[in-house]
Amino acid sequence: MSLLAVTAVALAVPAAASAAPNPVDTPNEAMARAYIDALVSHNASAVRFTPDATRVEAGIQTGFNGQQLTNDLNHGIQYSVVQSVRELTMTESDDTVHSRYLLDAGIGTQRLMTVEIVETFDLEDNALDRIVAIISPVSAS
C-alpha cells in the first residue's frame, strides 16, 4: 500500500516519536531537523522557509512556496498518517543538509508501513529554500 493510499483513508494520528532537537546541530541542521519534526508534530512554527521555497518528492513537485509548505506541515492530510521518525542521520556541506531516516505511517496506533526517506535541504540565510525527497518502502505491516 502506498503512502498516498494510506493518506486517503487516514484518520487523525497521534504524534509518537520525532526528530528531537540536538544541541550539536549546526543552524542549518537544526532547521532541517525542525522540518522533520514538524512532519510528526504537525506544528511548523519552528520551521523557516524562503518565500519561494519548493519541495520535490519522488520527482514530482509538491511544494510551491513557503506559505504553502508551512500550511501543509500544519494541516496537510498527506502528513496526518505520520506516526514517528527514527534513525535520523544528517550531514552538511556548505548550505545543504543531507538526511536519511525511517518514517513510520499508519492510522491511530496501528503502524501500516515504514518508508526510508533520503532528503536534501538547500538553505538560504538559515531558511529552507529547496527540499528534494526520495522515498523508498521498507516494510508494510
mmCIF file of N, CA and C in Angstrom:
data_model
loop_
_atom_site.group_PDB
_atom_site.id
_atom_site.type_symbol
_atom_site.label_atom_id
_atom_site.label_comp_id
_atom_site.label_asym_id
_atom_site.label_seq_id
_atom_site.Cartn_x
_atom_site.Cartn_y
_atom_site.Cartn_z
ATOM 1 N N MET A 1 0.852 -1.163 0.000
ATOM 2 C CA MET A 1 0.000 0.000 0.000
ATOM 3 C C MET A 1 0.900 1.228 0.000
ATOM 4 N N SER A 2 0.661 2.170 -0.889
ATOM 5 C CA SER A 2 1.496 3.359 -0.963
ATOM 6 C C SER A 2 1.146 4.330 0.144
ATOM 7 N N LEU A 3 2.078 5.229 0.451
ATOM 8 C CA LEU A 3 1.834 6.234 1.468
ATOM 9 C C LEU A 3 0.663 7.106 1.069
ATOM 10 N N LEU A 4 0.518 7.400 -0.213
ATOM 11 C CA LEU A 4 -0.614 8.206 -0.668
ATOM 12 C C LEU A 4 -1.926 7.464 -0.462
ATOM 13 N N ALA A 5 -1.946 6.154 -0.692
ATOM 14 C CA ALA A 5 -3.163 5.375 -0.471
ATOM 15 C C ALA A 5 -3.523 5.351 1.003
ATOM 16 N N VAL A 6 -2.521 5.222 1.856
ATOM 17 C CA VAL A 6 -2.775 5.256 3.291
ATOM 18 C C VAL A 6 -3.335 6.612 3.684
ATOM 19 N N THR A 7 -2.790 7.668 3.108
ATOM 20 C CA THR A 7 -3.251 9.013 3.410
ATOM 21 C C THR A 7 -4.717 9.186 3.057
ATOM 22 N N ALA A 8 -5.135 8.608 1.960
ATOM 23 C CA ALA A 8 -6.511 8.775 1.500
ATOM 24 C C ALA A 8 -7.522 8.254 2.502
ATOM 25 N N VAL A 9 -7.137 7.281 3.317
ATOM 26 C CA VAL A 9 -8.068 6.718 4.291
ATOM 27 C C VAL A 9 -7.691 7.086 5.716
ATOM 28 N N ALA A 10 -6.788 8.025 5.876
ATOM 29 C CA ALA A 10 -6.249 8.339 7.195
ATOM 30 C C ALA A 10 -7.259 9.029 8.097
ATOM 31 N N LEU A 11 -7.136 8.701 9.369
ATOM 32 C CA LEU A 11 -7.825 9.402 10.429
ATOM 33 C C LEU A 11 -6.767 10.162 11.200
ATOM 34 N N ALA A 12 -7.167 10.927 12.189
ATOM 35 C CA ALA A 12 -6.185 11.663 12.985
ATOM 36 C C ALA A 12 -5.227 10.675 13.640
ATOM 37 N N VAL A 13 -3.952 10.984 13.552
ATOM 38 C CA VAL A 13 -2.923 10.104 14.107
ATOM 39 C C VAL A 13 -2.213 10.834 15.228
ATOM 40 N N PRO A 14 -2.139 10.242 16.393
ATOM 41 C CA PRO A 14 -1.399 10.888 17.469
ATOM 42 C C PRO A 14 0.099 10.869 17.167
ATOM 43 N N ALA A 15 0.777 11.964 17.469
ATOM 44 C CA ALA A 15 2.216 12.021 17.246
ATOM 45 C C ALA A 15 2.916 11.132 18.260
ATOM 46 N N ALA A 16 3.871 10.352 17.795
ATOM 47 C CA ALA A 16 4.628 9.472 18.683
ATOM 48 C C ALA A 16 6.012 10.070 18.859
ATOM 49 N N ALA A 17 7.012 9.476 18.246
ATOM 50 C CA ALA A 17 8.375 9.971 18.349
ATOM 51 C C ALA A 17 8.640 10.977 17.243
ATOM 52 N N SER A 18 9.659 11.773 17.412
ATOM 53 C CA SER A 18 10.007 12.759 16.397
ATOM 54 C C SER A 18 11.515 12.954 16.385
ATOM 55 N N ALA A 19 11.957 13.880 15.589
ATOM 56 C CA ALA A 19 13.374 14.191 15.486
ATOM 57 C C ALA A 19 13.715 15.246 16.531
ATOM 58 N N ALA A 20 13.937 14.820 17.747
ATOM 59 C CA ALA A 20 14.158 15.730 18.868
ATOM 60 C C ALA A 20 15.341 16.657 18.610
ATOM 61 N N PRO A 21 15.277 17.902 19.123
ATOM 62 C CA PRO A 21 16.391 18.838 18.935
ATOM 63 C C PRO A 21 17.705 18.241 19.430
ATOM 64 N N ASN A 22 18.772 18.598 18.755
ATOM 65 C CA ASN A 22 20.096 18.097 19.101
ATOM 66 C C ASN A 22 21.013 19.307 19.295
ATOM 67 N N PRO A 23 21.569 19.497 20.490
ATOM 68 C CA PRO A 23 22.374 20.691 20.756
ATOM 69 C C PRO A 23 23.641 20.794 19.918
ATOM 70 N N VAL A 24 24.086 19.706 19.290
ATOM 71 C CA VAL A 24 25.296 19.783 18.470
ATOM 72 C C VAL A 24 24.988 20.087 17.000
ATOM 73 N N ASP A 25 23.707 20.245 16.654
ATOM 74 C CA ASP A 25 23.354 20.604 15.272
ATOM 75 C C ASP A 25 23.894 21.979 14.918
ATOM 76 N N THR A 26 24.322 22.124 13.675
ATOM 77 C CA THR A 26 24.612 23.453 13.150
ATOM 78 C C THR A 26 23.268 24.154 12.944
ATOM 79 N N PRO A 27 23.242 25.456 12.700
ATOM 80 C CA PRO A 27 21.970 26.133 12.441
ATOM 81 C C PRO A 27 21.203 25.522 11.249
ATOM 82 N N ASN A 28 21.916 25.149 10.198
ATOM 83 C CA ASN A 28 21.237 24.538 9.050
ATOM 84 C C ASN A 28 20.684 23.154 9.395
ATOM 85 N N GLU A 29 21.448 22.355 10.133
ATOM 86 C CA GLU A 29 20.954 21.046 10.557
ATOM 87 C C GLU A 29 19.744 21.204 11.477
ATOM 88 N N ALA A 30 19.776 22.197 12.349
ATOM 89 C CA ALA A 30 18.646 22.437 13.250
ATOM 90 C C ALA A 30 17.387 22.783 12.463
ATOM 91 N N MET A 31 17.531 23.526 11.368
ATOM 92 C CA MET A 31 16.358 23.879 10.563
ATOM 93 C C MET A 31 15.827 22.648 9.830
ATOM 94 N N ALA A 32 16.719 21.820 9.308
ATOM 95 C CA ALA A 32 16.279 20.576 8.663
ATOM 96 C C ALA A 32 15.589 19.678 9.685
ATOM 97 N N ARG A 33 16.146 19.594 10.888
ATOM 98 C CA ARG A 33 15.549 18.779 11.948
ATOM 99 C C ARG A 33 14.174 19.340 12.339
ATOM 100 N N ALA A 34 14.029 20.666 12.379
ATOM 101 C CA ALA A 34 12.732 21.270 12.707
ATOM 102 C C ALA A 34 11.680 20.878 11.673
ATOM 103 N N TYR A 35 12.080 20.843 10.403
ATOM 104 C CA TYR A 35 11.155 20.415 9.342
ATOM 105 C C TYR A 35 10.743 18.956 9.562
ATOM 106 N N ILE A 36 11.714 18.091 9.804
ATOM 107 C CA ILE A 36 11.425 16.666 10.006
ATOM 108 C C ILE A 36 10.543 16.486 11.240
ATOM 109 N N ASP A 37 10.818 17.239 12.301
ATOM 110 C CA ASP A 37 9.985 17.169 13.500
ATOM 111 C C ASP A 37 8.547 17.596 13.184
ATOM 112 N N ALA A 38 8.382 18.611 12.348
ATOM 113 C CA ALA A 38 7.041 19.096 12.007
ATOM 114 C C ALA A 38 6.233 18.062 11.222
ATOM 115 N N LEU A 39 6.907 17.127 10.542
ATOM 116 C CA LEU A 39 6.189 16.047 9.873
ATOM 117 C C LEU A 39 5.397 15.228 10.883
ATOM 118 N N VAL A 40 5.949 15.082 12.085
ATOM 119 C CA VAL A 40 5.319 14.284 13.136
ATOM 120 C C VAL A 40 4.389 15.138 13.992
ATOM 121 N N SER A 41 4.857 16.315 14.378
ATOM 122 C CA SER A 41 4.108 17.157 15.324
ATOM 123 C C SER A 41 2.981 17.945 14.665
ATOM 124 N N HIS A 42 3.061 18.141 13.354
ATOM 125 C CA HIS A 42 2.104 18.969 12.611
ATOM 126 C C HIS A 42 2.114 20.407 13.142
ATOM 127 N N ASN A 43 3.293 20.837 13.557
ATOM 128 C CA ASN A 43 3.485 22.186 14.068
ATOM 129 C C ASN A 43 4.750 22.744 13.427
ATOM 130 N N ALA A 44 4.575 23.608 12.445
ATOM 131 C CA ALA A 44 5.697 24.154 11.686
ATOM 132 C C ALA A 44 6.186 25.492 12.228
ATOM 133 N N SER A 45 5.834 25.826 13.468
ATOM 134 C CA SER A 45 6.199 27.142 13.999
ATOM 135 C C SER A 45 7.709 27.355 14.080
ATOM 136 N N ALA A 46 8.498 26.298 14.185
ATOM 137 C CA ALA A 46 9.958 26.433 14.271
ATOM 138 C C ALA A 46 10.639 26.339 12.902
ATOM 139 N N VAL A 47 9.853 26.147 11.839
ATOM 140 C CA VAL A 47 10.413 25.951 10.503
ATOM 141 C C VAL A 47 10.348 27.271 9.729
ATOM 142 N N ARG A 48 11.486 27.651 9.152
ATOM 143 C CA ARG A 48 11.537 28.854 8.318
ATOM 144 C C ARG A 48 11.752 28.442 6.874
ATOM 145 N N PHE A 49 10.914 28.970 5.991
ATOM 146 C CA PHE A 49 11.047 28.755 4.550
ATOM 147 C C PHE A 49 11.315 30.087 3.884
ATOM 148 N N THR A 50 12.039 30.062 2.775
ATOM 149 C CA THR A 50 12.114 31.252 1.939
ATOM 150 C C THR A 50 10.746 31.428 1.288
ATOM 151 N N PRO A 51 10.382 32.636 0.861
ATOM 152 C CA PRO A 51 9.060 32.829 0.243
ATOM 153 C C PRO A 51 8.823 31.939 -0.975
ATOM 154 N N ASP A 52 9.878 31.674 -1.763
ATOM 155 C CA ASP A 52 9.713 30.877 -2.984
ATOM 156 C C ASP A 52 10.246 29.446 -2.829
ATOM 157 N N ALA A 53 10.217 28.925 -1.611
ATOM 158 C CA ALA A 53 10.700 27.568 -1.335
ATOM 159 C C ALA A 53 9.916 26.536 -2.140
ATOM 160 N N THR A 54 10.599 25.452 -2.502
ATOM 161 C CA THR A 54 9.953 24.362 -3.243
ATOM 162 C C THR A 54 10.272 23.031 -2.584
ATOM 163 N N ARG A 55 9.427 22.040 -2.887
ATOM 164 C CA ARG A 55 9.671 20.668 -2.440
ATOM 165 C C ARG A 55 9.375 19.745 -3.603
ATOM 166 N N VAL A 56 10.282 18.800 -3.848
ATOM 167 C CA VAL A 56 10.111 17.780 -4.877
ATOM 168 C C VAL A 56 10.161 16.438 -4.174
ATOM 169 N N GLU A 57 9.128 15.634 -4.392
ATOM 170 C CA GLU A 57 9.022 14.329 -3.756
ATOM 171 C C GLU A 57 8.860 13.285 -4.844
ATOM 172 N N ALA A 58 9.774 12.333 -4.878
ATOM 173 C CA ALA A 58 9.738 11.265 -5.876
ATOM 174 C C ALA A 58 9.640 11.834 -7.295
ATOM 175 N N GLY A 59 10.345 12.937 -7.532
ATOM 176 C CA GLY A 59 10.377 13.545 -8.856
ATOM 177 C C GLY A 59 9.207 14.447 -9.183
ATOM 178 N N ILE A 60 8.251 14.592 -8.270
ATOM 179 C CA ILE A 60 7.066 15.420 -8.510
ATOM 180 C C ILE A 60 7.110 16.616 -7.568
ATOM 181 N N GLN A 61 6.929 17.812 -8.113
ATOM 182 C CA GLN A 61 6.931 18.996 -7.261
ATOM 183 C C GLN A 61 5.650 19.006 -6.429
ATOM 184 N N THR A 62 5.826 19.009 -5.100
ATOM 185 C CA THR A 62 4.696 19.003 -4.181
ATOM 186 C C THR A 62 4.638 20.267 -3.332
ATOM 187 N N GLY A 63 5.659 21.087 -3.412
ATOM 188 C CA GLY A 63 5.695 22.346 -2.672
ATOM 189 C C GLY A 63 6.064 23.469 -3.604
ATOM 190 N N PHE A 64 5.325 24.578 -3.521
ATOM 191 C CA PHE A 64 5.475 25.647 -4.494
ATOM 192 C C PHE A 64 5.868 26.986 -3.890
ATOM 193 N N ASN A 65 5.717 27.146 -2.567
ATOM 194 C CA ASN A 65 6.162 28.364 -1.886
ATOM 195 C C ASN A 65 6.170 28.103 -0.389
ATOM 196 N N GLY A 66 6.833 28.978 0.340
ATOM 197 C CA GLY A 66 6.981 28.793 1.776
ATOM 198 C C GLY A 66 5.664 28.750 2.524
ATOM 199 N N GLN A 67 4.735 29.596 2.158
ATOM 200 C CA GLN A 67 3.442 29.627 2.848
ATOM 201 C C GLN A 67 2.691 28.311 2.664
ATOM 202 N N GLN A 68 2.685 27.778 1.456
ATOM 203 C CA GLN A 68 2.003 26.507 1.195
ATOM 204 C C GLN A 68 2.685 25.369 1.951
ATOM 205 N N LEU A 69 4.011 25.347 1.971
ATOM 206 C CA LEU A 69 4.731 24.293 2.690
ATOM 207 C C LEU A 69 4.440 24.353 4.193
ATOM 208 N N THR A 70 4.389 25.549 4.748
ATOM 209 C CA THR A 70 4.041 25.702 6.163
ATOM 210 C C THR A 70 2.633 25.194 6.420
ATOM 211 N N ASN A 71 1.692 25.600 5.580
ATOM 212 C CA ASN A 71 0.302 25.161 5.738
ATOM 213 C C ASN A 71 0.189 23.640 5.632
ATOM 214 N N ASP A 72 0.912 23.050 4.675
ATOM 215 C CA ASP A 72 0.879 21.593 4.521
ATOM 216 C C ASP A 72 1.396 20.892 5.777
ATOM 217 N N LEU A 73 2.491 21.381 6.345
ATOM 218 C CA LEU A 73 3.021 20.759 7.563
ATOM 219 C C LEU A 73 2.028 20.872 8.717
ATOM 220 N N ASN A 74 1.355 22.012 8.803
ATOM 221 C CA ASN A 74 0.412 22.230 9.895
ATOM 222 C C ASN A 74 -0.913 21.492 9.717
ATOM 223 N N HIS A 75 -1.389 21.388 8.469
ATOM 224 C CA HIS A 75 -2.758 20.904 8.247
ATOM 225 C C HIS A 75 -2.903 19.854 7.157
ATOM 226 N N GLY A 76 -1.845 19.516 6.439
ATOM 227 C CA GLY A 76 -1.959 18.639 5.273
ATOM 228 C C GLY A 76 -2.329 17.213 5.632
ATOM 229 N N ILE A 77 -3.361 16.705 4.976
ATOM 230 C CA ILE A 77 -3.790 15.319 5.214
ATOM 231 C C ILE A 77 -2.683 14.339 4.845
ATOM 232 N N GLN A 78 -1.818 14.697 3.899
ATOM 233 C CA GLN A 78 -0.744 13.799 3.497
ATOM 234 C C GLN A 78 0.220 13.513 4.645
ATOM 235 N N TYR A 79 0.254 14.385 5.666
ATOM 236 C CA TYR A 79 1.136 14.166 6.805
ATOM 237 C C TYR A 79 0.391 13.605 8.015
ATOM 238 N N SER A 80 -0.924 13.492 7.944
ATOM 239 C CA SER A 80 -1.706 13.023 9.096
ATOM 240 C C SER A 80 -1.416 11.566 9.448
ATOM 241 N N VAL A 81 -0.852 10.810 8.527
ATOM 242 C CA VAL A 81 -0.537 9.400 8.782
ATOM 243 C C VAL A 81 0.837 9.200 9.406
ATOM 244 N N VAL A 82 1.634 10.260 9.515
ATOM 245 C CA VAL A 82 2.987 10.137 10.048
ATOM 246 C C VAL A 82 2.909 9.899 11.551
ATOM 247 N N GLN A 83 3.470 8.777 11.982
ATOM 248 C CA GLN A 83 3.474 8.421 13.396
ATOM 249 C C GLN A 83 4.797 8.721 14.077
ATOM 250 N N SER A 84 5.907 8.474 13.396
ATOM 251 C CA SER A 84 7.204 8.709 14.012
ATOM 252 C C SER A 84 8.296 8.758 12.963
ATOM 253 N N VAL A 85 9.393 9.336 13.391
ATOM 254 C CA VAL A 85 10.632 9.385 12.606
ATOM 255 C C VAL A 85 11.704 8.774 13.484
ATOM 256 N N ARG A 86 12.543 7.925 12.896
ATOM 257 C CA ARG A 86 13.608 7.285 13.681
ATOM 258 C C ARG A 86 14.841 7.067 12.807
ATOM 259 N N GLU A 87 15.925 6.786 13.472
ATOM 260 C CA GLU A 87 17.212 6.517 12.817
ATOM 261 C C GLU A 87 17.640 7.657 11.890
ATOM 262 N N LEU A 88 17.439 8.873 12.353
ATOM 263 C CA LEU A 88 17.798 10.058 11.575
ATOM 264 C C LEU A 88 19.306 10.268 11.600
ATOM 265 N N THR A 89 19.888 10.442 10.413
ATOM 266 C CA THR A 89 21.280 10.856 10.282
ATOM 267 C C THR A 89 21.318 12.067 9.355
ATOM 268 N N MET A 90 22.254 12.970 9.649
ATOM 269 C CA MET A 90 22.389 14.174 8.819
ATOM 270 C C MET A 90 23.864 14.476 8.586
ATOM 271 N N THR A 91 24.148 15.014 7.407
ATOM 272 C CA THR A 91 25.463 15.557 7.094
ATOM 273 C C THR A 91 25.236 16.910 6.431
ATOM 274 N N GLU A 92 26.248 17.759 6.497
ATOM 275 C CA GLU A 92 26.114 19.104 5.942
ATOM 276 C C GLU A 92 27.305 19.427 5.058
ATOM 277 N N SER A 93 27.016 20.088 3.961
ATOM 278 C CA SER A 93 28.046 20.585 3.065
ATOM 279 C C SER A 93 27.614 21.969 2.597
ATOM 280 N N ASP A 94 28.369 22.985 2.993
ATOM 281 C CA ASP A 94 28.004 24.376 2.692
ATOM 282 C C ASP A 94 26.589 24.649 3.206
ATOM 283 N N ASP A 95 25.671 25.067 2.338
ATOM 284 C CA ASP A 95 24.298 25.366 2.741
ATOM 285 C C ASP A 95 23.338 24.251 2.358
ATOM 286 N N THR A 96 23.831 23.020 2.335
ATOM 287 C CA THR A 96 22.997 21.861 2.015
ATOM 288 C C THR A 96 23.116 20.838 3.131
ATOM 289 N N VAL A 97 21.960 20.347 3.578
ATOM 290 C CA VAL A 97 21.907 19.292 4.583
ATOM 291 C C VAL A 97 21.307 18.056 3.917
ATOM 292 N N HIS A 98 21.995 16.951 4.077
ATOM 293 C CA HIS A 98 21.513 15.654 3.575
ATOM 294 C C HIS A 98 21.039 14.848 4.775
ATOM 295 N N SER A 99 19.858 14.268 4.656
ATOM 296 C CA SER A 99 19.339 13.456 5.759
ATOM 297 C C SER A 99 18.856 12.113 5.241
ATOM 298 N N ARG A 100 18.825 11.178 6.142
ATOM 299 C CA ARG A 100 18.288 9.846 5.862
ATOM 300 C C ARG A 100 17.578 9.417 7.143
ATOM 301 N N TYR A 101 16.343 8.942 7.007
ATOM 302 C CA TYR A 101 15.610 8.496 8.187
ATOM 303 C C TYR A 101 14.501 7.539 7.796
ATOM 304 N N LEU A 102 14.006 6.836 8.809
ATOM 305 C CA LEU A 102 12.853 5.968 8.631
ATOM 306 C C LEU A 102 11.632 6.707 9.152
ATOM 307 N N LEU A 103 10.547 6.617 8.410
ATOM 308 C CA LEU A 103 9.295 7.246 8.789
ATOM 309 C C LEU A 103 8.229 6.162 8.884
ATOM 310 N N ASP A 104 7.591 6.085 10.047
ATOM 311 C CA ASP A 104 6.505 5.129 10.256
ATOM 312 C C ASP A 104 5.184 5.834 10.010
ATOM 313 N N ALA A 105 4.287 5.159 9.275
ATOM 314 C CA ALA A 105 2.981 5.725 8.946
ATOM 315 C C ALA A 105 1.898 4.721 9.285
ATOM 316 N N GLY A 106 0.756 5.244 9.664
ATOM 317 C CA GLY A 106 -0.357 4.362 9.986
ATOM 318 C C GLY A 106 -1.593 5.139 10.351
ATOM 319 N N ILE A 107 -2.541 4.431 10.931
ATOM 320 C CA ILE A 107 -3.808 5.024 11.352
ATOM 321 C C ILE A 107 -3.981 4.722 12.839
ATOM 322 N N GLY A 108 -4.259 5.770 13.615
ATOM 323 C CA GLY A 108 -4.351 5.585 15.062
ATOM 324 C C GLY A 108 -3.033 5.062 15.591
ATOM 325 N N THR A 109 -3.096 3.982 16.345
ATOM 326 C CA THR A 109 -1.866 3.389 16.876
ATOM 327 C C THR A 109 -1.345 2.250 15.999
ATOM 328 N N GLN A 110 -2.039 1.943 14.927
ATOM 329 C CA GLN A 110 -1.651 0.843 14.040
ATOM 330 C C GLN A 110 -0.665 1.327 12.975
ATOM 331 N N ARG A 111 0.572 0.828 13.040
ATOM 332 C CA ARG A 111 1.547 1.157 12.002
ATOM 333 C C ARG A 111 1.223 0.322 10.770
ATOM 334 N N LEU A 112 1.137 0.980 9.617
ATOM 335 C CA LEU A 112 0.825 0.291 8.374
ATOM 336 C C LEU A 112 2.037 0.117 7.474
ATOM 337 N N MET A 113 2.993 1.033 7.595
ATOM 338 C CA MET A 113 4.182 0.903 6.755
ATOM 339 C C MET A 113 5.305 1.768 7.285
ATOM 340 N N THR A 114 6.512 1.405 6.845
ATOM 341 C CA THR A 114 7.706 2.192 7.119
ATOM 342 C C THR A 114 8.362 2.497 5.790
ATOM 343 N N VAL A 115 8.770 3.750 5.619
ATOM 344 C CA VAL A 115 9.492 4.149 4.413
ATOM 345 C C VAL A 115 10.824 4.765 4.829
ATOM 346 N N GLU A 116 11.799 4.625 3.947
ATOM 347 C CA GLU A 116 13.074 5.304 4.135
ATOM 348 C C GLU A 116 13.019 6.575 3.306
ATOM 349 N N ILE A 117 13.394 7.679 3.926
ATOM 350 C CA ILE A 117 13.408 8.956 3.227
ATOM 351 C C ILE A 117 14.839 9.472 3.191
ATOM 352 N N VAL A 118 15.298 9.750 1.985
ATOM 353 C CA VAL A 118 16.576 10.416 1.767
ATOM 354 C C VAL A 118 16.212 11.802 1.270
ATOM 355 N N GLU A 119 16.601 12.810 2.046
ATOM 356 C CA GLU A 119 16.123 14.166 1.767
ATOM 357 C C GLU A 119 17.304 15.124 1.735
ATOM 358 N N THR A 120 17.258 16.036 0.777
ATOM 359 C CA THR A 120 18.260 17.079 0.658
ATOM 360 C C THR A 120 17.581 18.417 0.898
ATOM 361 N N PHE A 121 18.165 19.198 1.792
ATOM 362 C CA PHE A 121 17.640 20.523 2.127
ATOM 363 C C PHE A 121 18.657 21.571 1.681
ATOM 364 N N ASP A 122 18.280 22.448 0.777
ATOM 365 C CA ASP A 122 19.108 23.594 0.406
ATOM 366 C C ASP A 122 18.576 24.792 1.175
ATOM 367 N N LEU A 123 19.473 25.502 1.858
ATOM 368 C CA LEU A 123 19.073 26.620 2.697
ATOM 369 C C LEU A 123 19.667 27.921 2.212
ATOM 370 N N GLU A 124 18.952 29.000 2.472
ATOM 371 C CA GLU A 124 19.432 30.369 2.237
ATOM 372 C C GLU A 124 19.173 31.148 3.513
ATOM 373 N N ASP A 125 20.202 31.713 4.118
ATOM 374 C CA ASP A 125 20.062 32.506 5.340
ATOM 375 C C ASP A 125 19.278 31.759 6.418
ATOM 376 N N ASN A 126 19.622 30.490 6.654
ATOM 377 C CA ASN A 126 19.002 29.626 7.658
ATOM 378 C C ASN A 126 17.507 29.421 7.428
ATOM 379 N N ALA A 127 17.073 29.517 6.180
ATOM 380 C CA ALA A 127 15.684 29.205 5.822
ATOM 381 C C ALA A 127 15.708 28.149 4.722
ATOM 382 N N LEU A 128 14.768 27.222 4.788
ATOM 383 C CA LEU A 128 14.696 26.167 3.777
ATOM 384 C C LEU A 128 14.243 26.767 2.450
ATOM 385 N N ASP A 129 15.005 26.480 1.398
ATOM 386 C CA ASP A 129 14.697 27.026 0.082
ATOM 387 C C ASP A 129 14.274 25.944 -0.906
ATOM 388 N N ARG A 130 14.880 24.777 -0.811
ATOM 389 C CA ARG A 130 14.540 23.674 -1.720
ATOM 390 C C ARG A 130 14.719 22.367 -0.970
ATOM 391 N N ILE A 131 13.699 21.519 -1.075
ATOM 392 C CA ILE A 131 13.733 20.201 -0.444
ATOM 393 C C ILE A 131 13.494 19.171 -1.540
ATOM 394 N N VAL A 132 14.364 18.175 -1.601
ATOM 395 C CA VAL A 132 14.199 17.072 -2.548
ATOM 396 C C VAL A 132 14.180 15.781 -1.739
ATOM 397 N N ALA A 133 13.105 15.010 -1.896
ATOM 398 C CA ALA A 133 12.940 13.777 -1.124
ATOM 399 C C ALA A 133 12.818 12.567 -2.040
ATOM 400 N N ILE A 134 13.530 11.524 -1.675
ATOM 401 C CA ILE A 134 13.407 10.223 -2.330
ATOM 402 C C ILE A 134 12.847 9.280 -1.282
ATOM 403 N N ILE A 135 11.727 8.633 -1.606
ATOM 404 C CA ILE A 135 11.025 7.781 -0.657
ATOM 405 C C ILE A 135 11.033 6.352 -1.145
ATOM 406 N N SER A 136 11.477 5.441 -0.282
ATOM 407 C CA SER A 136 11.552 4.031 -0.641
ATOM 408 C C SER A 136 10.845 3.206 0.432
ATOM 409 N N PRO A 137 9.959 2.287 0.039
ATOM 410 C CA PRO A 137 9.308 1.433 1.036
ATOM 411 C C PRO A 137 10.344 0.535 1.730
ATOM 412 N N VAL A 138 10.140 0.326 3.022
ATOM 413 C CA VAL A 138 10.983 -0.573 3.795
ATOM 414 C C VAL A 138 10.177 -1.767 4.221
ATOM 415 N N SER A 139 8.970 -1.517 4.765
ATOM 416 C CA SER A 139 8.124 -2.626 5.198
ATOM 417 C C SER A 139 6.669 -2.199 5.241
ATOM 418 N N ALA A 140 5.812 -3.170 5.102
ATOM 419 C CA ALA A 140 4.377 -2.972 5.289
ATOM 420 C C ALA A 140 3.948 -3.901 6.407
ATOM 421 N N SER A 141 3.104 -3.420 7.265
ATOM 422 C CA SER A 141 2.654 -4.254 8.397
ATOM 423 C C SER A 141 1.470 -5.099 7.992
#
